[in-house]
Amino acid sequence: MRMFDDTFMSAVFDRRKKETELLIQTIFGRDDIKVTSTKAQVDVSNVYGRKIRLDILAHDSQKKAYNIEVQREMAGASVQRARYYAAMVDASLLDTAQQFAELPERYTIFITEEDMFGKGIPAYHAENTIAELGGRPLGDGGHIIYVNGQYRDVNTPIGALMHDFSCTDADNIITPMLRDRVRYLK
């Protein structure tokens, strides 16, 4: 098993703030994101249709929400699925009395084993834009990111992370915190 396997990935990150923080910080290339909560395999119900199970749902100190999905099969990482997951997470982020302006920023992150768009770059950022205004960002707080699991330049943080996600042997994992966690679980 490796972190690209759904069940094992859940075990590595479930309720593990520091590990999830490392994951998010690496994807964003920033070290100022502080995770305040994280849970794996979160069910989000929908009385009108299909429910979903989130691989990881985390929140940071700025109240931003992060839904992280790991996909081995490209069919499971379709842009329509990303859209649906984003909508379902958004729908779960406000209480009845809250105003829409209080909707926190949300990141839906798909870590795909293969390069979703085939361009060889580490991550693809999808944003809603206004076509008539020259592609200006809408600024709705919704973000979708596809992380390329085939990107393995271990001289970069995201390349090392994707290398680590593919390792079956903990001794081959580069990132010490993840190596220790995987070793413990195995």
JSON list of C-alpha atoms in Angstrom, two decimals:
[
{"chain": "A", "resi": 1, "resn": "MET", "atom": "CA", "xyz": [0.00, 0.00, 0.00]},
{"chain": "A", "resi": 2, "resn": "ARG", "atom": "CA", "xyz": [1.01, 3.58, -0.64]},
{"chain": "A", "resi": 3, "resn": "MET", "atom": "CA", "xyz": [-0.47, 7.02, -0.17]},
{"chain": "A", "resi": 4, "resn": "PHE", "atom": "CA", "xyz": [-2.04, 6.85, -3.63]},
{"chain": "A", "resi": 5, "resn": "ASP", "atom": "CA", "xyz": [-4.28, 4.10, -2.19]},
{"chain": "A", "resi": 6, "resn": "ASP", "atom": "CA", "xyz": [-7.43, 5.66, -0.74]},
{"chain": "A", "resi": 7, "resn": "THR", "atom": "CA", "xyz": [-7.62, 3.58, 2.43]},
{"chain": "A", "resi": 8, "resn": "PHE", "atom": "CA", "xyz": [-3.96, 3.98, 3.30]},
{"chain": "A", "resi": 9, "resn": "MET", "atom": "CA", "xyz": [-3.94, 7.71, 2.51]},
{"chain": "A", "resi": 10, "resn": "SER", "atom": "CA", "xyz": [-6.87, 8.13, 4.88]},
{"chain": "A", "resi": 11, "resn": "ALA", "atom": "CA", "xyz": [-4.94, 6.40, 7.65]},
{"chain": "A", "resi": 12, "resn": "VAL", "atom": "CA", "xyz": [-1.88, 8.61, 7.07]},
{"chain": "A", "resi": 13, "resn": "PHE", "atom": "CA", "xyz": [-3.81, 11.90, 7.28]},
{"chain": "A", "resi": 14, "resn": "ASP", "atom": "CA", "xyz": [-6.95, 11.24, 9.38]},
{"chain": "A", "resi": 15, "resn": "ARG", "atom": "CA", "xyz": [-6.97, 13.62, 12.35]},
{"chain": "A", "resi": 16, "resn": "ARG", "atom": "CA", "xyz": [-3.27, 14.32, 11.73]},
{"chain": "A", "resi": 17, "resn": "LYS", "atom": "CA", "xyz": [-3.00, 18.12, 11.65]},
{"chain": "A", "resi": 18, "resn": "LYS", "atom": "CA", "xyz": [0.77, 18.34, 11.11]},
{"chain": "A", "resi": 19, "resn": "GLU", "atom": "CA", "xyz": [0.80, 15.80, 8.27]},
{"chain": "A", "resi": 20, "resn": "THR", "atom": "CA", "xyz": [-2.20, 17.45, 6.58]},
{"chain": "A", "resi": 21, "resn": "GLU", "atom": "CA", "xyz": [-0.63, 20.86, 7.07]},
{"chain": "A", "resi": 22, "resn": "LEU", "atom": "CA", "xyz": [2.56, 19.61, 5.41]},
{"chain": "A", "resi": 23, "resn": "LEU", "atom": "CA", "xyz": [0.51, 18.26, 2.50]},
{"chain": "A", "resi": 24, "resn": "ILE", "atom": "CA", "xyz": [-1.37, 21.53, 1.97]},
{"chain": "A", "resi": 25, "resn": "GLN", "atom": "CA", "xyz": [1.71, 23.71, 2.47]},
{"chain": "A", "resi": 26, "resn": "THR", "atom": "CA", "xyz": [3.61, 21.66, -0.11]},
{"chain": "A", "resi": 27, "resn": "ILE", "atom": "CA", "xyz": [0.83, 21.91, -2.68]},
{"chain": "A", "resi": 28, "resn": "PHE", "atom": "CA", "xyz": [0.61, 25.68, -2.20]},
{"chain": "A", "resi": 29, "resn": "GLY", "atom": "CA", "xyz": [4.35, 26.27, -1.85]},
{"chain": "A", "resi": 30, "resn": "ARG", "atom": "CA", "xyz": [3.75, 28.21, 1.37]},
{"chain": "A", "resi": 31, "resn": "ASP", "atom": "CA", "xyz": [4.60, 27.58, 5.00]},
{"chain": "A", "resi": 32, "resn": "ASP", "atom": "CA", "xyz": [2.09, 29.97, 6.59]},
{"chain": "A", "resi": 33, "resn": "ILE", "atom": "CA", "xyz": [-0.99, 27.72, 6.31]},
{"chain": "A", "resi": 34, "resn": "LYS", "atom": "CA", "xyz": [-1.94, 26.38, 9.76]},
{"chain": "A", "resi": 35, "resn": "VAL", "atom": "CA", "xyz": [-4.39, 23.46, 9.81]},
{"chain": "A", "resi": 36, "resn": "THR", "atom": "CA", "xyz": [-6.83, 23.58, 12.74]},
{"chain": "A", "resi": 37, "resn": "SER", "atom": "CA", "xyz": [-8.84, 20.45, 11.92]},
{"chain": "A", "resi": 38, "resn": "THR", "atom": "CA", "xyz": [-8.67, 17.49, 9.57]},
{"chain": "A", "resi": 39, "resn": "LYS", "atom": "CA", "xyz": [-10.74, 14.37, 9.10]},
{"chain": "A", "resi": 40, "resn": "ALA", "atom": "CA", "xyz": [-10.66, 11.60, 6.53]},
{"chain": "A", "resi": 41, "resn": "GLN", "atom": "CA", "xyz": [-13.61, 9.83, 4.91]},
{"chain": "A", "resi": 42, "resn": "VAL", "atom": "CA", "xyz": [-16.20, 12.52, 5.63]},
{"chain": "A", "resi": 43, "resn": "ASP", "atom": "CA", "xyz": [-19.71, 11.82, 4.36]},
{"chain": "A", "resi": 44, "resn": "VAL", "atom": "CA", "xyz": [-21.63, 14.78, 2.96]},
{"chain": "A", "resi": 45, "resn": "SER", "atom": "CA", "xyz": [-25.33, 14.01, 2.53]},
{"chain": "A", "resi": 46, "resn": "ASN", "atom": "CA", "xyz": [-27.63, 15.38, -0.12]},
{"chain": "A", "resi": 47, "resn": "VAL", "atom": "CA", "xyz": [-31.37, 14.97, 0.35]},
{"chain": "A", "resi": 48, "resn": "TYR", "atom": "CA", "xyz": [-31.93, 15.76, -3.33]},
{"chain": "A", "resi": 49, "resn": "GLY", "atom": "CA", "xyz": [-29.41, 13.44, -4.92]},
{"chain": "A", "resi": 50, "resn": "ARG", "atom": "CA", "xyz": [-26.05, 11.78, -4.72]},
{"chain": "A", "resi": 51, "resn": "LYS", "atom": "CA", "xyz": [-24.10, 11.96, -1.47]},
{"chain": "A", "resi": 52, "resn": "ILE", "atom": "CA", "xyz": [-20.31, 12.04, -1.44]},
{"chain": "A", "resi": 53, "resn": "ARG", "atom": "CA", "xyz": [-17.46, 10.81, 0.73]},
{"chain": "A", "resi": 54, "resn": "LEU", "atom": "CA", "xyz": [-14.53, 13.20, 1.00]},
{"chain": "A", "resi": 55, "resn": "ASP", "atom": "CA", "xyz": [-11.05, 11.68, 1.30]},
{"chain": "A", "resi": 56, "resn": "ILE", "atom": "CA", "xyz": [-9.86, 14.54, 3.53]},
{"chain": "A", "resi": 57, "resn": "LEU", "atom": "CA", "xyz": [-11.65, 17.64, 4.77]},
{"chain": "A", "resi": 58, "resn": "ALA", "atom": "CA", "xyz": [-9.44, 20.17, 6.54]},
{"chain": "A", "resi": 59, "resn": "HIS", "atom": "CA", "xyz": [-9.77, 23.73, 7.77]},
{"chain": "A", "resi": 60, "resn": "ASP", "atom": "CA", "xyz": [-7.08, 26.27, 8.47]},
{"chain": "A", "resi": 61, "resn": "SER", "atom": "CA", "xyz": [-6.69, 29.14, 10.93]},
{"chain": "A", "resi": 62, "resn": "GLN", "atom": "CA", "xyz": [-8.18, 31.53, 8.35]},
{"chain": "A", "resi": 63, "resn": "LYS", "atom": "CA", "xyz": [-11.34, 29.35, 8.18]},
{"chain": "A", "resi": 64, "resn": "LYS", "atom": "CA", "xyz": [-10.52, 28.21, 4.63]},
{"chain": "A", "resi": 65, "resn": "ALA", "atom": "CA", "xyz": [-11.74, 24.71, 3.73]},
{"chain": "A", "resi": 66, "resn": "TYR", "atom": "CA", "xyz": [-9.66, 22.10, 1.89]},
{"chain": "A", "resi": 67, "resn": "ASN", "atom": "CA", "xyz": [-11.16, 19.00, 0.32]},
{"chain": "A", "resi": 68, "resn": "ILE", "atom": "CA", "xyz": [-8.35, 16.72, -0.81]},
{"chain": "A", "resi": 69, "resn": "GLU", "atom": "CA", "xyz": [-9.16, 13.79, -3.07]},
{"chain": "A", "resi": 70, "resn": "VAL", "atom": "CA", "xyz": [-6.64, 11.17, -4.18]},
{"chain": "A", "resi": 71, "resn": "GLN", "atom": "CA", "xyz": [-7.48, 9.50, -7.49]},
{"chain": "A", "resi": 72, "resn": "ARG", "atom": "CA", "xyz": [-5.71, 6.59, -9.10]},
{"chain": "A", "resi": 73, "resn": "GLU", "atom": "CA", "xyz": [-8.18, 6.25, -11.98]},
{"chain": "A", "resi": 74, "resn": "MET", "atom": "CA", "xyz": [-8.49, 9.24, -14.30]},
{"chain": "A", "resi": 75, "resn": "ALA", "atom": "CA", "xyz": [-12.22, 8.66, -14.74]},
{"chain": "A", "resi": 76, "resn": "GLY", "atom": "CA", "xyz": [-12.66, 9.37, -11.02]},
{"chain": "A", "resi": 77, "resn": "ALA", "atom": "CA", "xyz": [-11.00, 12.77, -11.38]},
{"chain": "A", "resi": 78, "resn": "SER", "atom": "CA", "xyz": [-13.27, 14.26, -14.03]},
{"chain": "A", "resi": 79, "resn": "VAL", "atom": "CA", "xyz": [-13.83, 18.00, -13.99]},
{"chain": "A", "resi": 80, "resn": "GLN", "atom": "CA", "xyz": [-17.54, 17.32, -13.45]},
{"chain": "A", "resi": 81, "resn": "ARG", "atom": "CA", "xyz": [-16.72, 15.38, -10.28]},
{"chain": "A", "resi": 82, "resn": "ALA", "atom": "CA", "xyz": [-14.52, 18.23, -9.07]},
{"chain": "A", "resi": 83, "resn": "ARG", "atom": "CA", "xyz": [-17.38, 20.65, -9.71]},
{"chain": "A", "resi": 84, "resn": "TYR", "atom": "CA", "xyz": [-19.87, 18.44, -7.84]},
{"chain": "A", "resi": 85, "resn": "TYR", "atom": "CA", "xyz": [-17.55, 17.90, -4.87]},
{"chain": "A", "resi": 86, "resn": "ALA", "atom": "CA", "xyz": [-16.85, 21.63, -4.71]},
{"chain": "A", "resi": 87, "resn": "ALA", "atom": "CA", "xyz": [-20.58, 22.40, -4.71]},
{"chain": "A", "resi": 88, "resn": "MET", "atom": "CA", "xyz": [-21.32, 19.82, -2.02]},
{"chain": "A", "resi": 89, "resn": "VAL", "atom": "CA", "xyz": [-18.53, 21.09, 0.21]},
{"chain": "A", "resi": 90, "resn": "ASP", "atom": "CA", "xyz": [-19.68, 24.69, -0.31]},
{"chain": "A", "resi": 91, "resn": "ALA", "atom": "CA", "xyz": [-23.24, 23.69, 0.64]},
{"chain": "A", "resi": 92, "resn": "SER", "atom": "CA", "xyz": [-21.96, 22.23, 3.92]},
{"chain": "A", "resi": 93, "resn": "LEU", "atom": "CA", "xyz": [-19.92, 25.29, 4.96]},
{"chain": "A", "resi": 94, "resn": "LEU", "atom": "CA", "xyz": [-22.71, 27.67, 6.01]},
{"chain": "A", "resi": 95, "resn": "ASP", "atom": "CA", "xyz": [-25.13, 27.33, 8.89]},
{"chain": "A", "resi": 96, "resn": "THR", "atom": "CA", "xyz": [-28.77, 28.30, 8.36]},
{"chain": "A", "resi": 97, "resn": "ALA", "atom": "CA", "xyz": [-28.43, 31.80, 9.85]},
{"chain": "A", "resi": 98, "resn": "GLN", "atom": "CA", "xyz": [-25.17, 32.69, 8.10]},
{"chain": "A", "resi": 99, "resn": "GLN", "atom": "CA", "xyz": [-25.00, 35.18, 5.24]},
{"chain": "A", "resi": 100, "resn": "PHE", "atom": "CA", "xyz": [-23.56, 34.16, 1.86]},
{"chain": "A", "resi": 101, "resn": "ALA", "atom": "CA", "xyz": [-20.75, 36.68, 2.35]},
{"chain": "A", "resi": 102, "resn": "GLU", "atom": "CA", "xyz": [-19.58, 34.47, 5.23]},
{"chain": "A", "resi": 103, "resn": "LEU", "atom": "CA", "xyz": [-18.95, 31.52, 2.91]},
{"chain": "A", "resi": 104, "resn": "PRO", "atom": "CA", "xyz": [-15.29, 30.68, 3.48]},
{"chain": "A", "resi": 105, "resn": "GLU", "atom": "CA", "xyz": [-12.77, 30.18, 0.74]},
{"chain": "A", "resi": 106, "resn": "ARG", "atom": "CA", "xyz": [-12.73, 26.55, -0.43]},
{"chain": "A", "resi": 107, "resn": "TYR", "atom": "CA", "xyz": [-10.09, 24.52, -2.22]},
{"chain": "A", "resi": 108, "resn": "THR", "atom": "CA", "xyz": [-10.98, 21.26, -3.93]},
{"chain": "A", "resi": 109, "resn": "ILE", "atom": "CA", "xyz": [-7.72, 19.46, -4.59]},
{"chain": "A", "resi": 110, "resn": "PHE", "atom": "CA", "xyz": [-7.46, 16.32, -6.71]},
{"chain": "A", "resi": 111, "resn": "ILE", "atom": "CA", "xyz": [-4.15, 14.51, -6.44]},
{"chain": "A", "resi": 112, "resn": "THR", "atom": "CA", "xyz": [-4.18, 12.27, -9.51]},
{"chain": "A", "resi": 113, "resn": "GLU", "atom": "CA", "xyz": [-1.79, 9.40, -10.09]},
{"chain": "A", "resi": 114, "resn": "GLU", "atom": "CA", "xyz": [-1.51, 10.40, -13.74]},
{"chain": "A", "resi": 115, "resn": "ASP", "atom": "CA", "xyz": [-1.10, 13.83, -15.31]},
{"chain": "A", "resi": 116, "resn": "MET", "atom": "CA", "xyz": [-4.73, 14.91, -15.74]},
{"chain": "A", "resi": 117, "resn": "PHE", "atom": "CA", "xyz": [-4.03, 17.43, -18.50]},
{"chain": "A", "resi": 118, "resn": "GLY", "atom": "CA", "xyz": [-0.86, 15.91, -19.97]},
{"chain": "A", "resi": 119, "resn": "LYS", "atom": "CA", "xyz": [1.34, 19.02, -19.87]},
{"chain": "A", "resi": 120, "resn": "GLY", "atom": "CA", "xyz": [3.91, 17.79, -17.34]},
{"chain": "A", "resi": 121, "resn": "ILE", "atom": "CA", "xyz": [3.51, 20.62, -14.86]},
{"chain": "A", "resi": 122, "resn": "PRO", "atom": "CA", "xyz": [3.21, 20.00, -11.10]},
{"chain": "A", "resi": 123, "resn": "ALA", "atom": "CA", "xyz": [-0.29, 21.45, -10.57]},
{"chain": "A", "resi": 124, "resn": "TYR", "atom": "CA", "xyz": [-3.16, 22.93, -12.56]},
{"chain": "A", "resi": 125, "resn": "HIS", "atom": "CA", "xyz": [-5.25, 25.69, -10.97]},
{"chain": "A", "resi": 126, "resn": "ALA", "atom": "CA", "xyz": [-8.83, 26.15, -12.18]},
{"chain": "A", "resi": 127, "resn": "GLU", "atom": "CA", "xyz": [-10.59, 29.40, -11.34]},
{"chain": "A", "resi": 128, "resn": "ASN", "atom": "CA", "xyz": [-13.93, 30.88, -12.29]},
{"chain": "A", "resi": 129, "resn": "THR", "atom": "CA", "xyz": [-13.40, 33.89, -14.53]},
{"chain": "A", "resi": 130, "resn": "ILE", "atom": "CA", "xyz": [-15.46, 36.56, -16.30]},
{"chain": "A", "resi": 131, "resn": "ALA", "atom": "CA", "xyz": [-14.98, 36.15, -20.05]},
{"chain": "A", "resi": 132, "resn": "GLU", "atom": "CA", "xyz": [-16.26, 39.61, -20.96]},
{"chain": "A", "resi": 133, "resn": "LEU", "atom": "CA", "xyz": [-13.74, 41.22, -18.65]},
{"chain": "A", "resi": 134, "resn": "GLY", "atom": "CA", "xyz": [-10.72, 39.61, -20.26]},
{"chain": "A", "resi": 135, "resn": "GLY", "atom": "CA", "xyz": [-10.75, 36.53, -18.02]},
{"chain": "A", "resi": 136, "resn": "ARG", "atom": "CA", "xyz": [-10.67, 38.53, -14.79]},
{"chain": "A", "resi": 137, "resn": "PRO", "atom": "CA", "xyz": [-11.12, 36.22, -11.78]},
{"chain": "A", "resi": 138, "resn": "LEU", "atom": "CA", "xyz": [-14.67, 36.09, -10.45]},
{"chain": "A", "resi": 139, "resn": "GLY", "atom": "CA", "xyz": [-13.37, 36.12, -6.89]},
{"chain": "A", "resi": 140, "resn": "ASP", "atom": "CA", "xyz": [-16.03, 33.77, -5.55]},
{"chain": "A", "resi": 141, "resn": "GLY", "atom": "CA", "xyz": [-13.59, 31.99, -3.22]},
{"chain": "A", "resi": 142, "resn": "GLY", "atom": "CA", "xyz": [-13.92, 28.65, -4.99]},
{"chain": "A", "resi": 143, "resn": "HIS", "atom": "CA", "xyz": [-10.76, 26.99, -6.27]},
{"chain": "A", "resi": 144, "resn": "ILE", "atom": "CA", "xyz": [-10.03, 23.63, -7.90]},
{"chain": "A", "resi": 145, "resn": "ILE", "atom": "CA", "xyz": [-6.50, 22.31, -8.14]},
{"chain": "A", "resi": 146, "resn": "TYR", "atom": "CA", "xyz": [-5.28, 19.17, -9.88]},
{"chain": "A", "resi": 147, "resn": "VAL", "atom": "CA", "xyz": [-1.91, 17.92, -8.60]},
{"chain": "A", "resi": 148, "resn": "ASN", "atom": "CA", "xyz": [0.05, 15.86, -11.11]},
{"chain": "A", "resi": 149, "resn": "GLY", "atom": "CA", "xyz": [1.05, 12.59, -9.42]},
{"chain": "A", "resi": 150, "resn": "GLN", "atom": "CA", "xyz": [3.44, 11.80, -12.27]},
{"chain": "A", "resi": 151, "resn": "TYR", "atom": "CA", "xyz": [5.49, 14.89, -11.49]},
{"chain": "A", "resi": 152, "resn": "ARG", "atom": "CA", "xyz": [8.54, 13.43, -9.75]},
{"chain": "A", "resi": 153, "resn": "ASP", "atom": "CA", "xyz": [11.24, 16.09, -9.77]},
{"chain": "A", "resi": 154, "resn": "VAL", "atom": "CA", "xyz": [12.46, 15.27, -6.26]},
{"chain": "A", "resi": 155, "resn": "ASN", "atom": "CA", "xyz": [14.45, 18.51, -6.23]},
{"chain": "A", "resi": 156, "resn": "THR", "atom": "CA", "xyz": [11.14, 20.35, -5.82]},
{"chain": "A", "resi": 157, "resn": "PRO", "atom": "CA", "xyz": [8.84, 20.01, -2.79]},
{"chain": "A", "resi": 158, "resn": "ILE", "atom": "CA", "xyz": [5.81, 18.94, -4.83]},
{"chain": "A", "resi": 159, "resn": "GLY", "atom": "CA", "xyz": [7.89, 16.48, -6.88]},
{"chain": "A", "resi": 160, "resn": "ALA", "atom": "CA", "xyz": [9.26, 14.94, -3.67]},
{"chain": "A", "resi": 161, "resn": "LEU", "atom": "CA", "xyz": [5.71, 14.73, -2.28]},
{"chain": "A", "resi": 162, "resn": "MET", "atom": "CA", "xyz": [4.45, 12.92, -5.37]},
{"chain": "A", "resi": 163, "resn": "HIS", "atom": "CA", "xyz": [7.44, 10.59, -5.16]},
{"chain": "A", "resi": 164, "resn": "ASP", "atom": "CA", "xyz": [6.51, 9.89, -1.54]},
{"chain": "A", "resi": 165, "resn": "PHE", "atom": "CA", "xyz": [2.87, 9.21, -2.47]},
{"chain": "A", "resi": 166, "resn": "SER", "atom": "CA", "xyz": [4.02, 6.46, -4.84]},
{"chain": "A", "resi": 167, "resn": "CYS", "atom": "CA", "xyz": [6.35, 4.67, -2.39]},
{"chain": "A", "resi": 168, "resn": "THR", "atom": "CA", "xyz": [5.38, 1.27, -1.03]},
{"chain": "A", "resi": 169, "resn": "ASP", "atom": "CA", "xyz": [8.43, 1.11, 1.25]},
{"chain": "A", "resi": 170, "resn": "ALA", "atom": "CA", "xyz": [8.64, 3.73, 4.01]},
{"chain": "A", "resi": 171, "resn": "ASP", "atom": "CA", "xyz": [12.44, 3.73, 3.74]},
{"chain": "A", "resi": 172, "resn": "ASN", "atom": "CA", "xyz": [12.14, 5.27, 0.25]},
{"chain": "A", "resi": 173, "resn": "ILE", "atom": "CA", "xyz": [10.00, 8.20, 1.41]},
{"chain": "A", "resi": 174, "resn": "ILE", "atom": "CA", "xyz": [11.90, 11.50, 1.31]},
{"chain": "A", "resi": 175, "resn": "THR", "atom": "CA", "xyz": [9.78, 13.61, 3.67]},
{"chain": "A", "resi": 176, "resn": "PRO", "atom": "CA", "xyz": [10.69, 12.66, 7.28]},
{"chain": "A", "resi": 177, "resn": "MET", "atom": "CA", "xyz": [7.25, 13.30, 8.80]},
{"chain": "A", "resi": 178, "resn": "LEU", "atom": "CA", "xyz": [5.50, 11.19, 6.14]},
{"chain": "A", "resi": 179, "resn": "ARG", "atom": "CA", "xyz": [8.20, 8.50, 6.29]},
{"chain": "A", "resi": 180, "resn": "ASP", "atom": "CA", "xyz": [7.69, 8.19, 10.06]},
{"chain": "A", "resi": 181, "resn": "ARG", "atom": "CA", "xyz": [3.90, 8.06, 9.77]},
{"chain": "A", "resi": 182, "resn": "VAL", "atom": "CA", "xyz": [3.98, 5.45, 6.98]},
{"chain": "A", "resi": 183, "resn": "ARG", "atom": "CA", "xyz": [6.54, 3.38, 8.85]},
{"chain": "A", "resi": 184, "resn": "TYR", "atom": "CA", "xyz": [4.35, 3.49, 11.97]},
{"chain": "A", "resi": 185, "resn": "LEU", "atom": "CA", "xyz": [1.24, 2.37, 10.05]},
{"chain": "A", "resi": 186, "resn": "LYS", "atom": "CA", "xyz": [3.01, -0.39, 8.18]}
]
